[in-house]
Coordinates of N, CA and C and ligand atoms in Angstrom, one line a residue:
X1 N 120.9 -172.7 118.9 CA 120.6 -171.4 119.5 C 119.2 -171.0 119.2
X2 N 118.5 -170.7 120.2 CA 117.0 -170.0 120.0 C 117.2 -168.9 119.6
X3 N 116.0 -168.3 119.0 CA 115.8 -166.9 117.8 C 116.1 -165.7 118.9
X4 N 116.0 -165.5 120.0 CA 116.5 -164.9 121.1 C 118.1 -164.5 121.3
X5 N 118.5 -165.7 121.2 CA 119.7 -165.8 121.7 C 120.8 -165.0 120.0
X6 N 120.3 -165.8 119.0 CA 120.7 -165.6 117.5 C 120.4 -163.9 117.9
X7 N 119.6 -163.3 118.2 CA 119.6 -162.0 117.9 C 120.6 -161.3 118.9
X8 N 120.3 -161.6 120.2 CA 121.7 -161.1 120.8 C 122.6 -161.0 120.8
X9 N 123.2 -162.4 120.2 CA 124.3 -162.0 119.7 C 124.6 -161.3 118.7
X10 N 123.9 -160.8 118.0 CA 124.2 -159.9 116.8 C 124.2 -158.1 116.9
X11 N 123.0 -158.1 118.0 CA 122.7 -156.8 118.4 C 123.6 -156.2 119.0
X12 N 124.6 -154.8 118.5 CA 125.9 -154.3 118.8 C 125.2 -153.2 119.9
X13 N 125.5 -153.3 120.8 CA 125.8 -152.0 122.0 C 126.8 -151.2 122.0
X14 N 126.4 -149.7 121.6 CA 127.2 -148.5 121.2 C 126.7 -147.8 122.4
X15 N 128.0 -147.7 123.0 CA 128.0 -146.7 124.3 C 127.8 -145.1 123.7
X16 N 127.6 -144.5 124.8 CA 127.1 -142.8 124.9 C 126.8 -142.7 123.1
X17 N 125.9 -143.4 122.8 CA 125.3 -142.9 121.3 C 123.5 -143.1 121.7
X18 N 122.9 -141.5 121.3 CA 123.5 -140.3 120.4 C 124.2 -139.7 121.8
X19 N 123.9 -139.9 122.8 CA 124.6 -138.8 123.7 C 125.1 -139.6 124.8
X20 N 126.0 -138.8 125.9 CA 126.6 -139.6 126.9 C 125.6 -140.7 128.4
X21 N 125.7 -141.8 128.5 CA 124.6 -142.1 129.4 C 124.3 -143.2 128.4
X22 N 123.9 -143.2 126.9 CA 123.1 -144.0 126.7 C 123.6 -144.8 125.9
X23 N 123.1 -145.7 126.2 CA 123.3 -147.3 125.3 C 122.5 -147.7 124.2
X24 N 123.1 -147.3 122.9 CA 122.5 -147.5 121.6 C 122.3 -148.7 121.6
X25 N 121.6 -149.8 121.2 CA 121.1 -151.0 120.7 C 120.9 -150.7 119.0
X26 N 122.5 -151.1 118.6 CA 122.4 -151.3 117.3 C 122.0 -152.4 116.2
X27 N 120.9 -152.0 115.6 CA 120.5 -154.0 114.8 C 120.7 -153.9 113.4
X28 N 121.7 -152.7 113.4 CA 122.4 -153.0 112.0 C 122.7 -154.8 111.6
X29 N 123.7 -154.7 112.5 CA 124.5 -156.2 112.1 C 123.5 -157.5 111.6
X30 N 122.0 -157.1 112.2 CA 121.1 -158.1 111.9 C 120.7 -158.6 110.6
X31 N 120.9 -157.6 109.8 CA 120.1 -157.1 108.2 C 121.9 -157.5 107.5
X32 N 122.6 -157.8 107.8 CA 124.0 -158.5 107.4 C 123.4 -159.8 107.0
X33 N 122.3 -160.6 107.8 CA 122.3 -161.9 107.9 C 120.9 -162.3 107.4
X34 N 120.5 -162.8 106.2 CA 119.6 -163.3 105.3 C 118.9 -163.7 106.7
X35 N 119.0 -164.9 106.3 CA 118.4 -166.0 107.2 C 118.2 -165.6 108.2
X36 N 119.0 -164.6 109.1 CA 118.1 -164.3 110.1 C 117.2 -163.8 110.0
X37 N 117.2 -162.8 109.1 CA 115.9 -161.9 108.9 C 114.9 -162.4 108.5
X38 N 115.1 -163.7 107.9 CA 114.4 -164.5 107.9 C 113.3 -164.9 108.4
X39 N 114.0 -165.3 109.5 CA 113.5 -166.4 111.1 C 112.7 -165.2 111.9
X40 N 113.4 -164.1 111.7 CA 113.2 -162.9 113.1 C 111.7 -162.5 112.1
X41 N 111.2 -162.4 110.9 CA 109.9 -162.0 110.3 C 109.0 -163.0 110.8
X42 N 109.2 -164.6 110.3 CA 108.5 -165.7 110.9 C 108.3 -165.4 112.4
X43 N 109.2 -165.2 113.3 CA 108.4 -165.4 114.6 C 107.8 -163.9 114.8
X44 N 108.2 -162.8 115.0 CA 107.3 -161.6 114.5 C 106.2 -161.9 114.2
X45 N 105.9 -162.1 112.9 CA 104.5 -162.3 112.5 C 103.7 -163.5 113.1
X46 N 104.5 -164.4 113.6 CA 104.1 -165.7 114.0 C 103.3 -165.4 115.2
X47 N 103.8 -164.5 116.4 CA 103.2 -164.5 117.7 C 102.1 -163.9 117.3
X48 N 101.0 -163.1 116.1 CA 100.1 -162.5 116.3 C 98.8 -163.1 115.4
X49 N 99.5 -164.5 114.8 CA 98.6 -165.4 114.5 C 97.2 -165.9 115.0
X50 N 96.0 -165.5 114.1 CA 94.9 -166.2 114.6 C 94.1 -164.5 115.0
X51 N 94.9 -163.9 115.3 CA 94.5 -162.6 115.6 C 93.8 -161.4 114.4
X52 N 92.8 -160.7 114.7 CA 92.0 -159.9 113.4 C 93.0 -158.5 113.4
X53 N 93.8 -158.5 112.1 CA 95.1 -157.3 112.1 C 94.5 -157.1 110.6
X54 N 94.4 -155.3 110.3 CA 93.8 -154.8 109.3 C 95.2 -154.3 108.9
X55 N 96.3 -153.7 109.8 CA 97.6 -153.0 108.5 C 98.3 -153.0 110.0
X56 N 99.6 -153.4 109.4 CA 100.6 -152.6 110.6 C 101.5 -151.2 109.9
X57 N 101.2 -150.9 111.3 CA 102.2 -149.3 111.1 C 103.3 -149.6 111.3
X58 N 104.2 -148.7 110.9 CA 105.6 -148.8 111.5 C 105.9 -147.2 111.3
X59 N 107.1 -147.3 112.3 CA 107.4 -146.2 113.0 C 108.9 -145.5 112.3
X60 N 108.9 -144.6 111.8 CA 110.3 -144.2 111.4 C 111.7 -144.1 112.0
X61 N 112.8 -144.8 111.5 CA 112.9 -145.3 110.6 C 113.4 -147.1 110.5
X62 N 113.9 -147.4 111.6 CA 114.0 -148.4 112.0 C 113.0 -149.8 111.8
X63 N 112.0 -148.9 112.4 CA 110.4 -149.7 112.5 C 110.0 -150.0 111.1
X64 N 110.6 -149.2 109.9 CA 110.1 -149.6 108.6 C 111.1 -151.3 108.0
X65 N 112.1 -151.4 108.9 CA 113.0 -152.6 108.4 C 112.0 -153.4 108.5
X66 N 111.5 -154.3 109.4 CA 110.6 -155.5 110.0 C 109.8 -155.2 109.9
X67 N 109.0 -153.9 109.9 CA 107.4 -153.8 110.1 C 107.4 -154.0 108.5
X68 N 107.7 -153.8 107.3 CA 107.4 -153.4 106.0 C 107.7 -155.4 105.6
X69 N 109.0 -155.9 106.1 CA 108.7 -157.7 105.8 C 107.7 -158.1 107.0
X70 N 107.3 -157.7 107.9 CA 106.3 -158.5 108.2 C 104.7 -158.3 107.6
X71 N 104.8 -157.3 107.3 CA 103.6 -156.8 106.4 C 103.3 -157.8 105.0
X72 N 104.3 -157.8 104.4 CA 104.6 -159.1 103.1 C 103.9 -160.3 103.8
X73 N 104.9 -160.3 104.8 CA 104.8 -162.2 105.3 C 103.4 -161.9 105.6
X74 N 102.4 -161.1 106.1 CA 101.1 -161.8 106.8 C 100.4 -160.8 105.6
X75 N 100.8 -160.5 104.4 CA 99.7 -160.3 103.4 C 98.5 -158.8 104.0
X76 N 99.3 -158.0 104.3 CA 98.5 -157.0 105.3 C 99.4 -155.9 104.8
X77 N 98.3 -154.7 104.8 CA 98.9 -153.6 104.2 C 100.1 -152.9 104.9
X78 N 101.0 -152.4 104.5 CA 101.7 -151.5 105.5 C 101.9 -149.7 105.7
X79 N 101.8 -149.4 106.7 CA 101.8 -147.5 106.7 C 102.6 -146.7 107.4
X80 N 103.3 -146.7 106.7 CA 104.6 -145.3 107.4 C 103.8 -144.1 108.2
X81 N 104.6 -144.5 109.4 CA 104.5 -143.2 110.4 C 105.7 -142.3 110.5
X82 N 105.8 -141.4 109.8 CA 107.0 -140.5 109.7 C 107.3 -139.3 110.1
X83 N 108.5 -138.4 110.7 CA 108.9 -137.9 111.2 C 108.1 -136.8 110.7
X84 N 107.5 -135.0 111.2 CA 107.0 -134.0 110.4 C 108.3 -133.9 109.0
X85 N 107.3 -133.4 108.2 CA 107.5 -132.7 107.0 C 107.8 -133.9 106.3
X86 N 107.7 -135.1 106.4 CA 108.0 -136.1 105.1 C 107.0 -136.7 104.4
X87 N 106.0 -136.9 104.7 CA 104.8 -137.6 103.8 C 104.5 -136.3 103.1
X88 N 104.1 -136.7 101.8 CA 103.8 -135.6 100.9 C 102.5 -135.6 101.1
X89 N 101.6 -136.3 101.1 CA 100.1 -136.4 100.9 C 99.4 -135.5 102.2
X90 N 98.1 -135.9 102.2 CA 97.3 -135.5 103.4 C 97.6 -135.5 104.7
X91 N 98.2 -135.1 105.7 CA 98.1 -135.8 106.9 C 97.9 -135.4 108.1
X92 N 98.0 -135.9 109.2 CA 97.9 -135.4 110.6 C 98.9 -135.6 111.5
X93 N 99.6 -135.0 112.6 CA 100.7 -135.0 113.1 C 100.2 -135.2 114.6
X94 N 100.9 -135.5 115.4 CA 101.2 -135.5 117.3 C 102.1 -135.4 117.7
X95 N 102.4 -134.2 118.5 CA 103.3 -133.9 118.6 C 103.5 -134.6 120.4
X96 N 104.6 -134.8 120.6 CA 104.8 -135.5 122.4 C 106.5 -135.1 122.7
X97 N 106.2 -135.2 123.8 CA 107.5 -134.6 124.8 C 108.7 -135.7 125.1
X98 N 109.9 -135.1 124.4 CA 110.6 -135.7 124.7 C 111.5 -135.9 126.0
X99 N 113.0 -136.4 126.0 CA 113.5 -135.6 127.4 C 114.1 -134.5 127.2
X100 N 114.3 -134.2 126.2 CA 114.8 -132.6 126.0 C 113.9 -131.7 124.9
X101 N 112.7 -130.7 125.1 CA 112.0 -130.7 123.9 C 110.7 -131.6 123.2
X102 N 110.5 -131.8 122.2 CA 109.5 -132.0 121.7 C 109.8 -133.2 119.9
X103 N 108.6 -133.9 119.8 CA 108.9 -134.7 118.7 C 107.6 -134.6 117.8
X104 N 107.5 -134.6 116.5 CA 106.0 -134.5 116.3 C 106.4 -136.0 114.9
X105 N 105.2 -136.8 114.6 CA 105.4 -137.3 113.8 C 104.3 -137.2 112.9
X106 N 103.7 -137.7 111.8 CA 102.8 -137.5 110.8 C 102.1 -138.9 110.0
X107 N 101.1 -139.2 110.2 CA 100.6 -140.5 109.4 C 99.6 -139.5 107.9
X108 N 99.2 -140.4 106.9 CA 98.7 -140.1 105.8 C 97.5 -139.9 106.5
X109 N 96.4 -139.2 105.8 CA 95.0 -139.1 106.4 C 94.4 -140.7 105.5
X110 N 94.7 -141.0 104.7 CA 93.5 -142.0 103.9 C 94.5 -143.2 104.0
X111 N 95.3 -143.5 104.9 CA 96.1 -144.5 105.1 C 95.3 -145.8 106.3
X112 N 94.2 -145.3 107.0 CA 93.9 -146.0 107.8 C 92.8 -146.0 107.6
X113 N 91.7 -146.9 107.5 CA 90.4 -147.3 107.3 C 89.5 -147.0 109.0
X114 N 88.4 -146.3 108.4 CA 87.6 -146.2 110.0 C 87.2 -148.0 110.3
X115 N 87.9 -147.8 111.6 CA 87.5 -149.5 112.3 C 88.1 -150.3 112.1
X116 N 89.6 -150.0 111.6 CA 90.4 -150.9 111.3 C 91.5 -151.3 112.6
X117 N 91.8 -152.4 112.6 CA 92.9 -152.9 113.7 C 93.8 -153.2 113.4
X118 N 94.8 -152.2 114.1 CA 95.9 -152.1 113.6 C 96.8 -152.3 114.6
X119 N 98.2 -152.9 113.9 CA 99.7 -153.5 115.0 C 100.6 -152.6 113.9
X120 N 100.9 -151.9 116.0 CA 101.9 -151.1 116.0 C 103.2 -151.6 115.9
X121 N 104.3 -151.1 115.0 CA 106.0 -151.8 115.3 C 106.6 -151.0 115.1
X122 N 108.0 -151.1 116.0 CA 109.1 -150.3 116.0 C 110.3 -151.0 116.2
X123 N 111.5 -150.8 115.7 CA 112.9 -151.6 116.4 C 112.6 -152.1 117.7
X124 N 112.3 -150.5 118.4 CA 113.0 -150.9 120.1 C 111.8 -150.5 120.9
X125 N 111.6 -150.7 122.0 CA 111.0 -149.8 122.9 C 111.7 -149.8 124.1
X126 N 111.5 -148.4 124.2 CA 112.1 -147.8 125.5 C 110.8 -147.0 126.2
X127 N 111.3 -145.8 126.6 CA 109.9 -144.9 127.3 C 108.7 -145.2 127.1
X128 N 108.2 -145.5 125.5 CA 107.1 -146.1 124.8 C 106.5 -144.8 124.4
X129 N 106.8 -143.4 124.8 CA 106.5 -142.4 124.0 C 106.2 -142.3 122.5
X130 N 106.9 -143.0 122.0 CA 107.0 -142.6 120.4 C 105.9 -143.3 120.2
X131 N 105.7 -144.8 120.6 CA 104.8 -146.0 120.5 C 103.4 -145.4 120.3
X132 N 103.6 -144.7 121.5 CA 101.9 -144.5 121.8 C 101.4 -142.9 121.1
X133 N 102.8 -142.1 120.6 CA 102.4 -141.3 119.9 C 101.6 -141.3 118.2
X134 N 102.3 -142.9 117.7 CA 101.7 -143.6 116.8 C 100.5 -143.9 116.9
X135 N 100.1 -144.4 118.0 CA 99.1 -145.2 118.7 C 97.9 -143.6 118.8
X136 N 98.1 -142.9 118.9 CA 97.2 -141.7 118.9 C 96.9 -141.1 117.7
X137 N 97.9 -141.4 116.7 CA 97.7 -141.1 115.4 C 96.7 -142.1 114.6
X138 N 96.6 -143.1 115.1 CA 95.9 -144.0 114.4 C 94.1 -143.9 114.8
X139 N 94.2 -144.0 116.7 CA 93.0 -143.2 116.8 C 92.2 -142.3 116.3
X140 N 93.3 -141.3 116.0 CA 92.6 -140.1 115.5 C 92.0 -140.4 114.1
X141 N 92.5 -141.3 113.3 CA 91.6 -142.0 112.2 C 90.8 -142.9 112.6
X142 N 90.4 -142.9 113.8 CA 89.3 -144.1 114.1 C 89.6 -145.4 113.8
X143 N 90.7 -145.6 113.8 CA 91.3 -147.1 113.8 C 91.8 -147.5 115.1
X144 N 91.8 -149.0 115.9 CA 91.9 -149.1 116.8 C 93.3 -150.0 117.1
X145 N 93.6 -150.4 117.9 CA 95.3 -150.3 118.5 C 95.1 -152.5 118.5
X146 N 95.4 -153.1 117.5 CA 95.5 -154.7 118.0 C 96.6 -154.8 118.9
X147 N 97.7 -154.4 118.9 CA 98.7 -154.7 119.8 C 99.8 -153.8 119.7
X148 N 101.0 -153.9 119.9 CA 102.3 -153.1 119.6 C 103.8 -154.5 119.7
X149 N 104.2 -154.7 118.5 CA 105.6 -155.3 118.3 C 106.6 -154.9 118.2
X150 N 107.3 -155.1 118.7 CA 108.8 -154.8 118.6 C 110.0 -156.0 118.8
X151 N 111.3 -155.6 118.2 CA 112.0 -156.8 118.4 C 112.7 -156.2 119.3
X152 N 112.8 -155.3 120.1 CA 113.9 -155.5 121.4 C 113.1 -154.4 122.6
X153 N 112.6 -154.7 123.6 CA 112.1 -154.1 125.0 C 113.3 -154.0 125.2
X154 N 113.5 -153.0 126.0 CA 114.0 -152.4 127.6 C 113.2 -152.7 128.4
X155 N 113.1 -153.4 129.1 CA 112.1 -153.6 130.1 C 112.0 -152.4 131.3
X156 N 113.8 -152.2 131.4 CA 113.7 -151.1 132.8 C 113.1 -149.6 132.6
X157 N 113.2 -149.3 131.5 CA 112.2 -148.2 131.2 C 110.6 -148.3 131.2
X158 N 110.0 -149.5 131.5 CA 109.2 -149.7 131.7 C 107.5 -149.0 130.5
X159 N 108.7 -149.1 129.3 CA 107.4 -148.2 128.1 C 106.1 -149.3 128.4
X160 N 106.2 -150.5 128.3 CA 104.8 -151.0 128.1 C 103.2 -150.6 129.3
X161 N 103.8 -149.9 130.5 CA 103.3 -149.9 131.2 C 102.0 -148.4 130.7
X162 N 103.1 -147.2 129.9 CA 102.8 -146.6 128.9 C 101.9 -146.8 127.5
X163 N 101.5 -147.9 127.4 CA 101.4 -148.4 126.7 C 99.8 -149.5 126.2
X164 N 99.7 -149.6 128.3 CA 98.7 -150.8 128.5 C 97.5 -149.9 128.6
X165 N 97.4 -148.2 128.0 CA 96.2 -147.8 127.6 C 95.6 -148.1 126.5
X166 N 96.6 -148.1 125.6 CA 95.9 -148.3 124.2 C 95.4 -149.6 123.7
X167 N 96.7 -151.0 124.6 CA 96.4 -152.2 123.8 C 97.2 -152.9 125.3
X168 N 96.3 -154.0 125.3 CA 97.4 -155.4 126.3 C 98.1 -156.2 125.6
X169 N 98.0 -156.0 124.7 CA 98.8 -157.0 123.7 C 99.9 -156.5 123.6
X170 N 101.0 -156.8 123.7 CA 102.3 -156.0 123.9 C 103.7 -157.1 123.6
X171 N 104.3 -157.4 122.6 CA 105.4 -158.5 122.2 C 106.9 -158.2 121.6
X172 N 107.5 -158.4 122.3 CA 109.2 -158.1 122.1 C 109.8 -159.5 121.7
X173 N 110.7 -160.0 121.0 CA 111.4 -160.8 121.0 C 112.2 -161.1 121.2
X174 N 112.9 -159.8 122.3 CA 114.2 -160.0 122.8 C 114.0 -158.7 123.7
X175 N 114.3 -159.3 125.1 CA 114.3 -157.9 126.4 C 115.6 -157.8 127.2
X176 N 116.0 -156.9 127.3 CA 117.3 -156.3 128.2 C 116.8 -155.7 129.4
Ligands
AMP201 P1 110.8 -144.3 123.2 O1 109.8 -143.3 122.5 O2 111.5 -143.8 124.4 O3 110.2 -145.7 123.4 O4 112.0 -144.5 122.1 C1 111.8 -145.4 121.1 C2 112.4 -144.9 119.8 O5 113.8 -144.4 120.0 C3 112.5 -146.1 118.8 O6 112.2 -145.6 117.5 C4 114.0 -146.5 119.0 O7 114.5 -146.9 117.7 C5 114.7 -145.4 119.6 N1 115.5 -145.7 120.7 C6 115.4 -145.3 122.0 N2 116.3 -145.7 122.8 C7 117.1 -146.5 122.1 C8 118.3 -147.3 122.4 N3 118.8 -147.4 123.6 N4 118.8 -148.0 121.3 C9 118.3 -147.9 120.1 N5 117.2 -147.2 119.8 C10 116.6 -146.5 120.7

């Protein structure tokens, strides 16, 4: 089985979670399996080989499973982008629109170096809202966008198209 296929089958679909309509993509069952988590950091980190990457962010809280081992594996700093009110230090927030309401998140202020190139990661992408709300937070430190990873697209939501402002580089390892 290819690293695709190994993940699908493990990725559990939870109907109407959190609410009715939607289809949770759960990757709990993934982090059950050593070895895959393994395999699934190696190719992660593997597609962005050769490439100039100064830290990857990750995105709360999901985005800290894989973005924080792929950070290990490619020897590169890692920086939590977290929900308001949770980083204790210095920071700055962006706030963006959800479908119901509003979301704001927070990066550290001295977490990102002016001119640094940074890869975005999150579990999933969907709308790509959250993505690019990270993606504005890193701006606003003068750091610039190398790409955005994730291990599972929605393609039909069409986030990356949201997305092809900040960076073309754009890699999923499994799309629905
Ligand atoms: P978005 O901002 O719409 O791209 O949503 C992305 C964020 O919401 C990520 O942090 C995902 O973990 C989470 N998310 C959105 N939709 C789903 C879904 N169907 N299954 C699992 N997580 C989701």
């Amino acid at each position: 089985m290819n690293i695709t296929d190994k993940i699908k089958s493990k990725i559990r679909d939870v109907k109407d979670f959190p609410k009715p309509g939607i289809t949770f993509k759960d990757i709990t069952p993934l982090l059950s399996d050593p070895g895959l988590c393994e395999e699934i950091v190696k190719h992660l980190a593997g597609q962005w080989k050769g490439q100039k990457i100064d830290a990857i962010v990750g995105i709360e809280s999901r985005g800290f499973l894989f973005g924080m081992l792929m950070a290990q594996h490619m020897h590169l700093p890692f920086v939590p982008v977290r929900k308001k009110g949770k980083l204790p230090a210095d920071t700055i927030s962006y706030s963006y629109a959800l479908e119901y309401g509003e979301a704001t998140i927070e990066i550290h202020t001295d977490s990102i170096k002016e001119g640094w190139k940074v890869l975005i990661h999150d579990d999933l992408l969907a709308t790509g809202g959250t993505a690019a709300a990270a993606a504005e937070l890193v701006k606003n430190l003068n750091g610039s966008i190398a790409g955005f990873s994730f291990l599972v697209e929605l393609d039909f939501l069409k986030g990356h198209e949201l997305l092809e402002d900040y960076s073309q580089a754009l890699k999923a390892l499994v799309h629905y």
